[in-house]
Amino acid sequence: MNNSLFGYKARDTWMNQTTGTAKLVGFLALTTVGMVSYDTRFLVALVILSFILIKISHIQYREYALLLKLVIFIGVLNLIMITVLAPQYGAELYGSKHVLFGSGYWTITQEQLFYELNLLLKYVFSFPLSIVLLFTTNPSEFASGLNKIWVPYKVSYAVALTLRYIPDVQSDYHTISLAQQARGYEISKKASLTKRMKGAVQIILPLVFSSLDRIDTISQAMELRRFGRYNKRTWYQDQKFSGRDFGMIIGTLIIVAIGILLVFQNGGRLWNPFN
């Protein structure tokens, strides 16, 4: 298998052996408390924790490099738009104004940069957690975990199918790309933008049709097996909770409790170092 493909891979790690339900509950709890909190100290701790988890999961950088670049691009674009559209929001939020440069509406303050730093930390900590969840959880087990937290099993199964076929779509893209390049379509960085766009179209169209054909095959197979006939279903990849699962949930609850205590200590979601 191509190690650069995005998606689940079986690994002999502690995270892989934890049930999908425990990881999903941990992910939802940590991302929720992290997104709610604006305590920079707490967010930095979550960033460190998330990278520790991605390290012990033995996930290689090349496996998520493309997605990381996309997230960084979107995050930086979002921060730029915040600076352009609301450069005074940080000062209003923290109730003080320490000017760094500029004047009038375009004044850039320490409070604004500190606020955007918190937003950046939110992006940074949530991405590794997402990667750990997706890369260490079998899609069927992930669907089972969703169903256990009262998500309808039809929705859970749709999510599982999406995750399961991401590597297949990537593999098809690579195969079609090589075939089109063999026919003379240049899509490397050496070609002009126009040629690369034409080459991309020659790849995307066959990829779309092959994906639609796969969808049709799967839907017919599910219909023949009377999928959705009953209100409940069993799961082949369902796992029982073990000590590591309870340990993960307890650890998550402790972190969430710390986040809640910091909210009461700070008198709100913000940690204000400017007062």
PDB file of C-alpha atoms in Angstrom:
ATOM      1  CA  MET A   1       0.000   0.000   0.000  1.00  0.00           C
ATOM      2  CA  ASN A   2       1.154   3.518  -0.729  1.00  0.00           C
ATOM      3  CA  ASN A   3       2.085   5.044   2.622  1.00  0.00           C
ATOM      4  CA  SER A   4       1.225   8.517   1.366  1.00  0.00           C
ATOM      5  CA  LEU A   5      -2.489   7.688   1.122  1.00  0.00           C
ATOM      6  CA  PHE A   6      -4.713   9.574   3.525  1.00  0.00           C
ATOM      7  CA  GLY A   7      -6.747   7.367   5.827  1.00  0.00           C
ATOM      8  CA  TYR A   8      -6.750   4.550   8.344  1.00  0.00           C
ATOM      9  CA  LYS A   9      -3.809   2.156   8.587  1.00  0.00           C
ATOM     10  CA  ALA A  10      -3.472  -0.707  11.020  1.00  0.00           C
ATOM     11  CA  ARG A  11      -0.671   0.026  13.473  1.00  0.00           C
ATOM     12  CA  ASP A  12       0.446  -1.703  16.647  1.00  0.00           C
ATOM     13  CA  THR A  13      -0.019   1.319  18.904  1.00  0.00           C
ATOM     14  CA  TRP A  14      -1.920   2.134  22.062  1.00  0.00           C
ATOM     15  CA  MET A  15      -4.157   4.532  20.144  1.00  0.00           C
ATOM     16  CA  ASN A  16      -5.083   1.914  17.528  1.00  0.00           C
ATOM     17  CA  GLN A  17      -6.080  -0.538  20.252  1.00  0.00           C
ATOM     18  CA  THR A  18      -8.430   1.964  21.885  1.00  0.00           C
ATOM     19  CA  THR A  19     -12.049   1.678  20.790  1.00  0.00           C
ATOM     20  CA  GLY A  20     -13.485   4.141  18.304  1.00  0.00           C
ATOM     21  CA  THR A  21     -16.147   5.228  20.798  1.00  0.00           C
ATOM     22  CA  ALA A  22     -13.572   6.284  23.420  1.00  0.00           C
ATOM     23  CA  LYS A  23     -11.514   8.174  20.830  1.00  0.00           C
ATOM     24  CA  LEU A  24     -14.580   9.872  19.394  1.00  0.00           C
ATOM     25  CA  VAL A  25     -15.814  10.956  22.835  1.00  0.00           C
ATOM     26  CA  GLY A  26     -12.324  12.228  23.686  1.00  0.00           C
ATOM     27  CA  PHE A  27     -12.042  14.109  20.413  1.00  0.00           C
ATOM     28  CA  LEU A  28     -15.446  15.777  20.749  1.00  0.00           C
ATOM     29  CA  ALA A  29     -14.864  16.725  24.394  1.00  0.00           C
ATOM     30  CA  LEU A  30     -11.364  18.155  23.853  1.00  0.00           C
ATOM     31  CA  THR A  31     -12.258  20.094  20.714  1.00  0.00           C
ATOM     32  CA  THR A  32     -15.388  21.506  22.360  1.00  0.00           C
ATOM     33  CA  VAL A  33     -13.620  22.730  25.503  1.00  0.00           C
ATOM     34  CA  GLY A  34     -10.701  23.991  23.399  1.00  0.00           C
ATOM     35  CA  MET A  35     -12.923  25.964  21.052  1.00  0.00           C
ATOM     36  CA  VAL A  36     -14.878  27.464  23.938  1.00  0.00           C
ATOM     37  CA  SER A  37     -11.795  28.501  25.936  1.00  0.00           C
ATOM     38  CA  TYR A  38      -9.671  31.560  25.195  1.00  0.00           C
ATOM     39  CA  ASP A  39      -7.155  30.791  27.939  1.00  0.00           C
ATOM     40  CA  THR A  40      -3.831  30.786  26.087  1.00  0.00           C
ATOM     41  CA  ARG A  41      -2.158  28.638  28.740  1.00  0.00           C
ATOM     42  CA  PHE A  42      -4.820  25.960  28.370  1.00  0.00           C
ATOM     43  CA  LEU A  43      -4.663  26.085  24.567  1.00  0.00           C
ATOM     44  CA  VAL A  44      -0.865  25.712  24.568  1.00  0.00           C
ATOM     45  CA  ALA A  45      -1.234  22.640  26.799  1.00  0.00           C
ATOM     46  CA  LEU A  46      -3.765  21.176  24.324  1.00  0.00           C
ATOM     47  CA  VAL A  47      -1.356  21.807  21.439  1.00  0.00           C
ATOM     48  CA  ILE A  48       1.410  19.931  23.277  1.00  0.00           C
ATOM     49  CA  LEU A  49      -0.963  17.080  24.124  1.00  0.00           C
ATOM     50  CA  SER A  50      -2.207  16.765  20.543  1.00  0.00           C
ATOM     51  CA  PHE A  51       1.312  16.490  19.127  1.00  0.00           C
ATOM     52  CA  ILE A  52       2.236  13.938  21.783  1.00  0.00           C
ATOM     53  CA  LEU A  53      -0.751  11.855  20.679  1.00  0.00           C
ATOM     54  CA  ILE A  54       0.201  12.086  17.015  1.00  0.00           C
ATOM     55  CA  LYS A  55       3.748  11.052  17.944  1.00  0.00           C
ATOM     56  CA  ILE A  56       2.776   7.977  19.955  1.00  0.00           C
ATOM     57  CA  SER A  57       0.360   6.978  17.175  1.00  0.00           C
ATOM     58  CA  HIS A  58       3.361   6.562  14.807  1.00  0.00           C
ATOM     59  CA  ILE A  59       1.719   8.681  12.112  1.00  0.00           C
ATOM     60  CA  GLN A  60       4.255   9.905   9.564  1.00  0.00           C
ATOM     61  CA  TYR A  61       4.307  13.498   8.358  1.00  0.00           C
ATOM     62  CA  ARG A  62       4.028  12.483   4.688  1.00  0.00           C
ATOM     63  CA  GLU A  63       0.652  10.882   5.396  1.00  0.00           C
ATOM     64  CA  TYR A  64      -1.024  14.173   6.313  1.00  0.00           C
ATOM     65  CA  ALA A  65       1.320  16.758   4.741  1.00  0.00           C
ATOM     66  CA  LEU A  66      -1.089  17.806   1.980  1.00  0.00           C
ATOM     67  CA  LEU A  67      -4.007  18.241   4.362  1.00  0.00           C
ATOM     68  CA  LEU A  68      -1.792  20.152   6.805  1.00  0.00           C
ATOM     69  CA  LYS A  69      -0.778  22.612   4.092  1.00  0.00           C
ATOM     70  CA  LEU A  70      -4.431  23.115   3.190  1.00  0.00           C
ATOM     71  CA  VAL A  71      -5.384  23.749   6.831  1.00  0.00           C
ATOM     72  CA  ILE A  72      -2.498  26.206   7.258  1.00  0.00           C
ATOM     73  CA  PHE A  73      -3.537  28.066   4.104  1.00  0.00           C
ATOM     74  CA  ILE A  74      -7.163  28.330   5.220  1.00  0.00           C
ATOM     75  CA  GLY A  75      -6.127  29.318   8.761  1.00  0.00           C
ATOM     76  CA  VAL A  76      -3.747  32.054   7.618  1.00  0.00           C
ATOM     77  CA  LEU A  77      -6.359  33.345   5.156  1.00  0.00           C
ATOM     78  CA  ASN A  78      -8.922  33.459   7.948  1.00  0.00           C
ATOM     79  CA  LEU A  79      -6.562  35.407  10.236  1.00  0.00           C
ATOM     80  CA  ILE A  80      -5.802  37.880   7.451  1.00  0.00           C
ATOM     81  CA  MET A  81      -9.507  38.430   6.842  1.00  0.00           C
ATOM     82  CA  ILE A  82     -10.096  39.007  10.567  1.00  0.00           C
ATOM     83  CA  THR A  83      -7.292  41.585  10.616  1.00  0.00           C
ATOM     84  CA  VAL A  84      -8.723  43.356   7.574  1.00  0.00           C
ATOM     85  CA  LEU A  85     -12.390  43.281   8.568  1.00  0.00           C
ATOM     86  CA  ALA A  86     -12.149  43.671  12.358  1.00  0.00           C
ATOM     87  CA  PRO A  87      -8.731  45.068  13.384  1.00  0.00           C
ATOM     88  CA  GLN A  88     -10.153  46.529  16.615  1.00  0.00           C
ATOM     89  CA  TYR A  89     -11.991  43.434  17.826  1.00  0.00           C
ATOM     90  CA  GLY A  90      -9.145  42.302  20.069  1.00  0.00           C
ATOM     91  CA  ALA A  91      -9.034  45.659  21.854  1.00  0.00           C
ATOM     92  CA  GLU A  92     -12.799  45.554  22.393  1.00  0.00           C
ATOM     93  CA  LEU A  93     -12.607  41.972  23.626  1.00  0.00           C
ATOM     94  CA  TYR A  94      -9.855  42.540  26.206  1.00  0.00           C
ATOM     95  CA  GLY A  95     -10.959  46.025  27.219  1.00  0.00           C
ATOM     96  CA  SER A  96      -7.606  47.726  26.660  1.00  0.00           C
ATOM     97  CA  LYS A  97      -5.564  49.087  23.758  1.00  0.00           C
ATOM     98  CA  HIS A  98      -1.792  48.812  23.405  1.00  0.00           C
ATOM     99  CA  VAL A  99      -0.956  50.165  19.950  1.00  0.00           C
ATOM    100  CA  LEU A 100       1.855  48.539  17.982  1.00  0.00           C
ATOM    101  CA  PHE A 101       1.567  50.465  14.720  1.00  0.00           C
ATOM    102  CA  GLY A 102      -0.968  52.168  12.448  1.00  0.00           C
ATOM    103  CA  SER A 103      -3.610  54.737  13.187  1.00  0.00           C
ATOM    104  CA  GLY A 104      -7.378  55.085  13.096  1.00  0.00           C
ATOM    105  CA  TYR A 105      -9.309  52.041  11.898  1.00  0.00           C
ATOM    106  CA  TRP A 106      -6.149  50.222  10.789  1.00  0.00           C
ATOM    107  CA  THR A 107      -4.437  50.412  14.177  1.00  0.00           C
ATOM    108  CA  ILE A 108      -2.882  47.062  15.072  1.00  0.00           C
ATOM    109  CA  THR A 109      -2.809  46.380  18.800  1.00  0.00           C
ATOM    110  CA  GLN A 110      -1.230  43.792  21.049  1.00  0.00           C
ATOM    111  CA  GLU A 111      -4.732  42.683  22.006  1.00  0.00           C
ATOM    112  CA  GLN A 112      -5.630  41.974  18.372  1.00  0.00           C
ATOM    113  CA  LEU A 113      -2.510  39.894  17.785  1.00  0.00           C
ATOM    114  CA  PHE A 114      -3.057  38.044  21.069  1.00  0.00           C
ATOM    115  CA  TYR A 115      -6.649  37.264  20.077  1.00  0.00           C
ATOM    116  CA  GLU A 116      -5.499  35.933  16.696  1.00  0.00           C
ATOM    117  CA  LEU A 117      -2.799  33.884  18.434  1.00  0.00           C
ATOM    118  CA  ASN A 118      -5.538  32.155  20.393  1.00  0.00           C
ATOM    119  CA  LEU A 119      -7.403  31.425  17.164  1.00  0.00           C
ATOM    120  CA  LEU A 120      -4.224  30.006  15.645  1.00  0.00           C
ATOM    121  CA  LEU A 121      -3.722  27.756  18.673  1.00  0.00           C
ATOM    122  CA  LYS A 122      -7.261  26.446  18.213  1.00  0.00           C
ATOM    123  CA  TYR A 123      -6.477  25.473  14.618  1.00  0.00           C
ATOM    124  CA  VAL A 124      -3.152  23.928  15.612  1.00  0.00           C
ATOM    125  CA  PHE A 125      -4.434  21.700  18.414  1.00  0.00           C
ATOM    126  CA  SER A 126      -7.597  20.496  16.644  1.00  0.00           C
ATOM    127  CA  PHE A 127      -5.811  19.322  13.489  1.00  0.00           C
ATOM    128  CA  PRO A 128      -3.560  16.649  15.114  1.00  0.00           C
ATOM    129  CA  LEU A 129      -6.502  15.384  17.146  1.00  0.00           C
ATOM    130  CA  SER A 130      -8.505  14.932  13.938  1.00  0.00           C
ATOM    131  CA  ILE A 131      -5.604  13.137  12.273  1.00  0.00           C
ATOM    132  CA  VAL A 132      -5.161  10.781  15.234  1.00  0.00           C
ATOM    133  CA  LEU A 133      -8.869   9.940  15.247  1.00  0.00           C
ATOM    134  CA  LEU A 134      -9.085   9.276  11.502  1.00  0.00           C
ATOM    135  CA  PHE A 135      -5.743   7.499  11.094  1.00  0.00           C
ATOM    136  CA  THR A 136      -6.061   5.134  14.062  1.00  0.00           C
ATOM    137  CA  THR A 137      -9.743   4.187  13.809  1.00  0.00           C
ATOM    138  CA  ASN A 138     -11.112   1.590  11.448  1.00  0.00           C
ATOM    139  CA  PRO A 139     -14.008   3.169   9.473  1.00  0.00           C
ATOM    140  CA  SER A 140     -16.435   0.436  10.552  1.00  0.00           C
ATOM    141  CA  GLU A 141     -15.380   0.875  14.168  1.00  0.00           C
ATOM    142  CA  PHE A 142     -15.730   4.628  13.770  1.00  0.00           C
ATOM    143  CA  ALA A 143     -19.297   4.129  12.523  1.00  0.00           C
ATOM    144  CA  SER A 144     -19.991   1.878  15.488  1.00  0.00           C
ATOM    145  CA  GLY A 145     -18.677   4.600  17.800  1.00  0.00           C
ATOM    146  CA  LEU A 146     -20.965   7.170  16.200  1.00  0.00           C
ATOM    147  CA  ASN A 147     -23.921   4.852  16.594  1.00  0.00           C
ATOM    148  CA  LYS A 148     -23.117   4.341  20.280  1.00  0.00           C
ATOM    149  CA  ILE A 149     -23.416   8.085  20.905  1.00  0.00           C
ATOM    150  CA  TRP A 150     -26.921   8.019  19.365  1.00  0.00           C
ATOM    151  CA  VAL A 151     -26.079   9.006  15.798  1.00  0.00           C
ATOM    152  CA  PRO A 152     -28.498   7.120  13.459  1.00  0.00           C
ATOM    153  CA  TYR A 153     -26.762   4.071  12.021  1.00  0.00           C
ATOM    154  CA  LYS A 154     -27.578   5.135   8.443  1.00  0.00           C
ATOM    155  CA  VAL A 155     -25.648   8.354   8.979  1.00  0.00           C
ATOM    156  CA  SER A 156     -22.869   6.444  10.755  1.00  0.00           C
ATOM    157  CA  TYR A 157     -22.581   4.010   7.867  1.00  0.00           C
ATOM    158  CA  ALA A 158     -22.430   6.869   5.344  1.00  0.00           C
ATOM    159  CA  VAL A 159     -19.512   8.375   7.288  1.00  0.00           C
ATOM    160  CA  ALA A 160     -17.779   4.988   7.379  1.00  0.00           C
ATOM    161  CA  LEU A 161     -18.143   4.571   3.605  1.00  0.00           C
ATOM    162  CA  THR A 162     -16.712   8.042   3.027  1.00  0.00           C
ATOM    163  CA  LEU A 163     -13.658   7.305   5.165  1.00  0.00           C
ATOM    164  CA  ARG A 164     -13.215   3.840   3.707  1.00  0.00           C
ATOM    165  CA  TYR A 165     -13.113   5.028   0.099  1.00  0.00           C
ATOM    166  CA  ILE A 166     -10.883   8.082   0.523  1.00  0.00           C
ATOM    167  CA  PRO A 167      -7.743   5.941  -0.073  1.00  0.00           C
ATOM    168  CA  ASP A 168      -9.429   4.307  -3.085  1.00  0.00           C
ATOM    169  CA  VAL A 169     -10.215   7.698  -4.625  1.00  0.00           C
ATOM    170  CA  GLN A 170      -6.624   8.784  -4.031  1.00  0.00           C
ATOM    171  CA  SER A 171      -5.363   5.598  -5.656  1.00  0.00           C
ATOM    172  CA  ASP A 172      -7.659   6.132  -8.655  1.00  0.00           C
ATOM    173  CA  TYR A 173      -6.439   9.708  -8.971  1.00  0.00           C
ATOM    174  CA  HIS A 174      -2.822   8.547  -9.015  1.00  0.00           C
ATOM    175  CA  THR A 175      -3.559   5.847 -11.612  1.00  0.00           C
ATOM    176  CA  ILE A 176      -5.518   8.197 -13.885  1.00  0.00           C
ATOM    177  CA  SER A 177      -2.809  10.851 -13.518  1.00  0.00           C
ATOM    178  CA  LEU A 178      -0.105   8.443 -14.679  1.00  0.00           C
ATOM    179  CA  ALA A 179      -2.284   7.277 -17.583  1.00  0.00           C
ATOM    180  CA  GLN A 180      -2.976  10.834 -18.762  1.00  0.00           C
ATOM    181  CA  GLN A 181       0.671  11.799 -18.481  1.00  0.00           C
ATOM    182  CA  ALA A 182       1.537   8.781 -20.609  1.00  0.00           C
ATOM    183  CA  ARG A 183      -0.851  10.181 -23.234  1.00  0.00           C
ATOM    184  CA  GLY A 184       1.039  13.481 -23.269  1.00  0.00           C
ATOM    185  CA  TYR A 185      -0.873  15.643 -20.781  1.00  0.00           C
ATOM    186  CA  GLU A 186       1.701  17.583 -18.775  1.00  0.00           C
ATOM    187  CA  ILE A 187       0.649  18.415 -15.202  1.00  0.00           C
ATOM    188  CA  SER A 188       4.013  18.868 -13.528  1.00  0.00           C
ATOM    189  CA  LYS A 189       5.304  22.213 -12.256  1.00  0.00           C
ATOM    190  CA  LYS A 190       7.407  22.531 -15.404  1.00  0.00           C
ATOM    191  CA  ALA A 191       4.291  23.048 -17.558  1.00  0.00           C
ATOM    192  CA  SER A 192       2.424  26.327 -17.911  1.00  0.00           C
ATOM    193  CA  LEU A 193      -0.664  27.007 -15.829  1.00  0.00           C
ATOM    194  CA  THR A 194      -2.942  26.539 -18.857  1.00  0.00           C
ATOM    195  CA  LYS A 195      -1.503  23.119 -19.676  1.00  0.00           C
ATOM    196  CA  ARG A 196      -1.692  22.057 -16.064  1.00  0.00           C
ATOM    197  CA  MET A 197      -5.358  23.079 -15.889  1.00  0.00           C
ATOM    198  CA  LYS A 198      -6.133  21.108 -19.041  1.00  0.00           C
ATOM    199  CA  GLY A 199      -4.298  18.129 -17.634  1.00  0.00           C
ATOM    200  CA  ALA A 200      -6.210  18.439 -14.358  1.00  0.00           C
ATOM    201  CA  VAL A 201      -9.531  18.379 -16.223  1.00  0.00           C
ATOM    202  CA  GLN A 202      -8.460  15.193 -17.994  1.00  0.00           C
ATOM    203  CA  ILE A 203      -7.889  13.632 -14.580  1.00  0.00           C
ATOM    204  CA  ILE A 204     -10.907  14.972 -12.698  1.00  0.00           C
ATOM    205  CA  LEU A 205     -13.541  13.915 -15.247  1.00  0.00           C
ATOM    206  CA  PRO A 206     -12.565  10.202 -15.297  1.00  0.00           C
ATOM    207  CA  LEU A 207     -12.190  10.321 -11.516  1.00  0.00           C
ATOM    208  CA  VAL A 208     -15.727  11.676 -11.111  1.00  0.00           C
ATOM    209  CA  PHE A 209     -17.206   9.035 -13.416  1.00  0.00           C
ATOM    210  CA  SER A 210     -15.305   6.208 -11.709  1.00  0.00           C
ATOM    211  CA  SER A 211     -16.503   7.483  -8.318  1.00  0.00           C
ATOM    212  CA  LEU A 212     -20.112   7.647  -9.536  1.00  0.00           C
ATOM    213  CA  ASP A 213     -19.805   4.085 -10.838  1.00  0.00           C
ATOM    214  CA  ARG A 214     -18.498   2.953  -7.445  1.00  0.00           C
ATOM    215  CA  ILE A 215     -21.373   4.735  -5.685  1.00  0.00           C
ATOM    216  CA  ASP A 216     -23.896   3.011  -7.948  1.00  0.00           C
ATOM    217  CA  THR A 217     -22.345  -0.401  -7.275  1.00  0.00           C
ATOM    218  CA  ILE A 218     -22.360   0.116  -3.512  1.00  0.00           C
ATOM    219  CA  SER A 219     -25.919   1.458  -3.407  1.00  0.00           C
ATOM    220  CA  GLN A 220     -27.231  -1.517  -5.417  1.00  0.00           C
ATOM    221  CA  ALA A 221     -25.395  -3.963  -3.148  1.00  0.00           C
ATOM    222  CA  MET A 222     -26.835  -2.288  -0.051  1.00  0.00           C
ATOM    223  CA  GLU A 223     -30.318  -2.270  -1.527  1.00  0.00           C
ATOM    224  CA  LEU A 224     -30.103  -5.986  -2.389  1.00  0.00           C
ATOM    225  CA  ARG A 225     -29.140  -6.683   1.219  1.00  0.00           C
ATOM    226  CA  ARG A 226     -32.108  -4.598   2.436  1.00  0.00           C
ATOM    227  CA  PHE A 227     -29.964  -2.036   4.209  1.00  0.00           C
ATOM    228  CA  GLY A 228     -32.110   0.214   6.415  1.00  0.00           C
ATOM    229  CA  ARG A 229     -34.896  -2.330   6.825  1.00  0.00           C
ATOM    230  CA  TYR A 230     -34.562  -2.375  10.626  1.00  0.00           C
ATOM    231  CA  ASN A 231     -34.231   0.396  13.163  1.00  0.00           C
ATOM    232  CA  LYS A 232     -31.109  -1.094  14.731  1.00  0.00           C
ATOM    233  CA  ARG A 233     -28.140  -3.090  13.519  1.00  0.00           C
ATOM    234  CA  THR A 234     -25.083  -4.875  14.857  1.00  0.00           C
ATOM    235  CA  TRP A 235     -21.488  -3.997  13.977  1.00  0.00           C
ATOM    236  CA  TYR A 236     -18.774  -6.415  12.931  1.00  0.00           C
ATOM    237  CA  GLN A 237     -16.019  -4.100  14.208  1.00  0.00           C
ATOM    238  CA  ASP A 238     -17.706  -3.320  17.517  1.00  0.00           C
ATOM    239  CA  GLN A 239     -15.334  -3.590  20.484  1.00  0.00           C
ATOM    240  CA  LYS A 240     -15.951  -3.801  24.198  1.00  0.00           C
ATOM    241  CA  PHE A 241     -14.486  -1.207  26.522  1.00  0.00           C
ATOM    242  CA  SER A 242     -11.222  -2.063  28.258  1.00  0.00           C
ATOM    243  CA  GLY A 243      -9.050  -0.374  30.841  1.00  0.00           C
ATOM    244  CA  ARG A 244      -7.328   1.835  28.252  1.00  0.00           C
ATOM    245  CA  ASP A 245     -10.703   3.128  27.060  1.00  0.00           C
ATOM    246  CA  PHE A 246     -11.820   4.071  30.556  1.00  0.00           C
ATOM    247  CA  GLY A 247      -8.397   5.633  31.136  1.00  0.00           C
ATOM    248  CA  MET A 248      -8.764   7.773  28.004  1.00  0.00           C
ATOM    249  CA  ILE A 249     -12.252   8.936  28.972  1.00  0.00           C
ATOM    250  CA  ILE A 250     -11.189   9.703  32.556  1.00  0.00           C
ATOM    251  CA  GLY A 251      -8.151  11.627  31.295  1.00  0.00           C
ATOM    252  CA  THR A 252     -10.371  13.558  28.909  1.00  0.00           C
ATOM    253  CA  LEU A 253     -12.820  14.412  31.693  1.00  0.00           C
ATOM    254  CA  ILE A 254      -9.945  15.695  33.844  1.00  0.00           C
ATOM    255  CA  ILE A 255      -8.773  17.988  31.037  1.00  0.00           C
ATOM    256  CA  VAL A 256     -12.323  19.214  30.452  1.00  0.00           C
ATOM    257  CA  ALA A 257     -12.707  19.873  34.182  1.00  0.00           C
ATOM    258  CA  ILE A 258      -9.496  21.922  34.162  1.00  0.00           C
ATOM    259  CA  GLY A 259     -10.840  23.965  31.254  1.00  0.00           C
ATOM    260  CA  ILE A 260     -14.105  24.604  33.111  1.00  0.00           C
ATOM    261  CA  LEU A 261     -12.268  25.558  36.317  1.00  0.00           C
ATOM    262  CA  LEU A 262     -10.165  28.059  34.358  1.00  0.00           C
ATOM    263  CA  VAL A 263     -13.368  29.656  33.056  1.00  0.00           C
ATOM    264  CA  PHE A 264     -14.532  30.233  36.645  1.00  0.00           C
ATOM    265  CA  GLN A 265     -11.078  31.377  37.746  1.00  0.00           C
ATOM    266  CA  ASN A 266     -10.781  33.887  34.895  1.00  0.00           C
ATOM    267  CA  GLY A 267     -14.349  35.094  35.345  1.00  0.00           C
ATOM    268  CA  GLY A 268     -15.136  34.087  31.759  1.00  0.00           C
ATOM    269  CA  ARG A 269     -13.674  32.354  28.745  1.00  0.00           C
ATOM    270  CA  LEU A 270     -10.874  34.886  28.365  1.00  0.00           C
ATOM    271  CA  TRP A 271      -7.507  34.909  30.072  1.00  0.00           C
ATOM    272  CA  ASN A 272      -6.569  38.588  30.030  1.00  0.00           C
ATOM    273  CA  PRO A 273      -2.836  39.262  30.582  1.00  0.00           C
ATOM    274  CA  PHE A 274      -3.304  42.966  29.812  1.00  0.00           C
ATOM    275  CA  ASN A 275      -5.055  43.787  33.118  1.00  0.00           C
TER     276      ASN A 275
END
